Amino acid sequence: MYARRRRAYFLLMGGCLFLFVSAWAFVRLWSVPAAVAMCVVAMVIPPVAAMVANRRGPDDRWWDDPSGDPKSDEWWDELDGKRRHED
């Protein structure tokens, strides 16, 4: 999962850099409004890339870390079906 998110992040950021550099390197020679539009699109990509990179998938179990409270951890383990609490 981590590799897929990292790859998507780098593809999005690479696309952002490509848009920005190409807009002011050669697109501006033909159309300044098109170059500005490309920069506006490039401006939106980094927040989207950050959301893609930090998204949790169904296999990412970030809540598995123990909280430090044994009673709470036991309760959550019972809810997750890890251990059956038998009284």
mmCIF file of C-alpha atoms in Angstrom:
data_model
loop_
_atom_site.group_PDB
_atom_site.id
_atom_site.type_symbol
_atom_site.label_atom_id
_atom_site.label_comp_id
_atom_site.label_asym_id
_atom_site.label_seq_id
_atom_site.Cartn_x
_atom_site.Cartn_y
_atom_site.Cartn_z
ATOM 1 C CA MET A 1 0.000 0.000 0.000
ATOM 2 C CA TYR A 2 2.737 2.433 0.921
ATOM 3 C CA ALA A 3 4.560 1.982 -2.394
ATOM 4 C CA ARG A 4 1.377 2.630 -4.382
ATOM 5 C CA ARG A 5 0.633 5.843 -2.466
ATOM 6 C CA ARG A 6 4.241 6.996 -2.814
ATOM 7 C CA ARG A 7 4.216 6.304 -6.558
ATOM 8 C CA ALA A 8 0.952 8.214 -6.985
ATOM 9 C CA TYR A 9 2.373 11.127 -4.992
ATOM 10 C CA PHE A 10 5.500 11.350 -7.132
ATOM 11 C CA LEU A 11 3.483 11.079 -10.364
ATOM 12 C CA LEU A 12 1.210 13.902 -9.269
ATOM 13 C CA MET A 13 4.104 16.099 -8.169
ATOM 14 C CA GLY A 14 6.015 15.312 -11.364
ATOM 15 C CA GLY A 15 2.969 16.368 -13.352
ATOM 16 C CA CYS A 16 2.790 19.547 -11.313
ATOM 17 C CA LEU A 17 6.413 20.395 -12.049
ATOM 18 C CA PHE A 18 5.965 19.550 -15.721
ATOM 19 C CA LEU A 19 2.951 21.863 -16.000
ATOM 20 C CA PHE A 20 4.650 24.729 -14.210
ATOM 21 C CA VAL A 21 7.974 24.533 -16.059
ATOM 22 C CA SER A 22 6.435 23.966 -19.482
ATOM 23 C CA ALA A 23 3.936 26.800 -18.927
ATOM 24 C CA TRP A 24 6.674 29.386 -18.492
ATOM 25 C CA ALA A 25 9.328 27.791 -20.679
ATOM 26 C CA PHE A 26 7.447 27.592 -23.979
ATOM 27 C CA VAL A 27 3.640 27.773 -23.639
ATOM 28 C CA ARG A 28 3.803 31.470 -22.709
ATOM 29 C CA LEU A 29 5.373 32.161 -26.099
ATOM 30 C CA TRP A 30 2.096 31.177 -27.793
ATOM 31 C CA SER A 31 -0.504 31.997 -25.152
ATOM 32 C CA VAL A 32 -0.065 33.721 -21.809
ATOM 33 C CA PRO A 33 -3.637 32.877 -20.658
ATOM 34 C CA ALA A 34 -2.951 29.194 -21.358
ATOM 35 C CA ALA A 35 0.268 29.406 -19.337
ATOM 36 C CA VAL A 36 -1.598 31.031 -16.447
ATOM 37 C CA ALA A 37 -4.290 28.339 -16.640
ATOM 38 C CA MET A 38 -1.608 25.645 -16.541
ATOM 39 C CA CYS A 39 -0.137 27.272 -13.430
ATOM 40 C CA VAL A 40 -3.559 27.369 -11.771
ATOM 41 C CA VAL A 41 -3.960 23.644 -12.429
ATOM 42 C CA ALA A 42 -0.423 23.059 -11.126
ATOM 43 C CA MET A 43 -1.301 25.037 -7.988
ATOM 44 C CA VAL A 44 -4.163 22.631 -7.158
ATOM 45 C CA ILE A 45 -2.123 19.442 -7.581
ATOM 46 C CA PRO A 46 0.148 19.571 -4.437
ATOM 47 C CA PRO A 47 -2.717 19.504 -1.884
ATOM 48 C CA VAL A 48 -4.351 16.666 -3.818
ATOM 49 C CA ALA A 49 -1.020 14.808 -3.888
ATOM 50 C CA ALA A 50 -0.679 15.235 -0.116
ATOM 51 C CA MET A 51 -4.176 13.828 0.423
ATOM 52 C CA VAL A 52 -3.408 10.857 -1.839
ATOM 53 C CA ALA A 53 -0.116 10.181 -0.053
ATOM 54 C CA ASN A 54 -1.667 10.325 3.432
ATOM 55 C CA ARG A 55 -4.844 8.407 2.667
ATOM 56 C CA ARG A 56 -5.380 5.300 4.746
ATOM 57 C CA GLY A 57 -6.395 2.169 2.952
ATOM 58 C CA PRO A 58 -8.573 -0.625 4.307
ATOM 59 C CA ASP A 59 -5.437 -2.693 5.048
ATOM 60 C CA ASP A 60 -3.748 0.081 7.066
ATOM 61 C CA ARG A 61 -4.525 -0.609 10.699
ATOM 62 C CA TRP A 62 -3.322 2.573 12.391
ATOM 63 C CA TRP A 63 -5.535 1.943 15.404
ATOM 64 C CA ASP A 64 -3.680 -1.251 16.332
ATOM 65 C CA ASP A 65 -1.100 0.632 18.389
ATOM 66 C CA PRO A 66 -1.715 0.120 22.094
ATOM 67 C CA SER A 67 -2.919 3.200 23.957
ATOM 68 C CA GLY A 68 -1.135 2.357 27.204
ATOM 69 C CA ASP A 69 -4.343 1.773 29.154
ATOM 70 C CA PRO A 70 -4.604 -2.016 29.615
ATOM 71 C CA LYS A 71 -8.361 -1.984 30.226
ATOM 72 C CA SER A 72 -9.004 0.116 27.110
ATOM 73 C CA ASP A 73 -6.657 -2.022 25.009
ATOM 74 C CA GLU A 74 -8.402 -5.175 26.194
ATOM 75 C CA TRP A 75 -11.783 -3.684 25.331
ATOM 76 C CA TRP A 76 -10.683 -2.684 21.805
ATOM 77 C CA ASP A 77 -9.059 -6.076 21.232
ATOM 78 C CA GLU A 78 -12.329 -7.734 22.206
ATOM 79 C CA LEU A 79 -14.255 -5.515 19.787
ATOM 80 C CA ASP A 80 -11.806 -6.285 16.971
ATOM 81 C CA GLY A 81 -12.108 -10.008 17.684
ATOM 82 C CA LYS A 82 -8.428 -10.444 18.502
ATOM 83 C CA ARG A 83 -8.962 -11.949 21.919
ATOM 84 C CA ARG A 84 -12.116 -13.207 23.468
ATOM 85 C CA HIS A 85 -12.592 -11.946 26.991
ATOM 86 C CA GLU A 86 -14.082 -14.820 28.986
ATOM 87 C CA ASP A 87 -15.420 -14.051 32.486
#
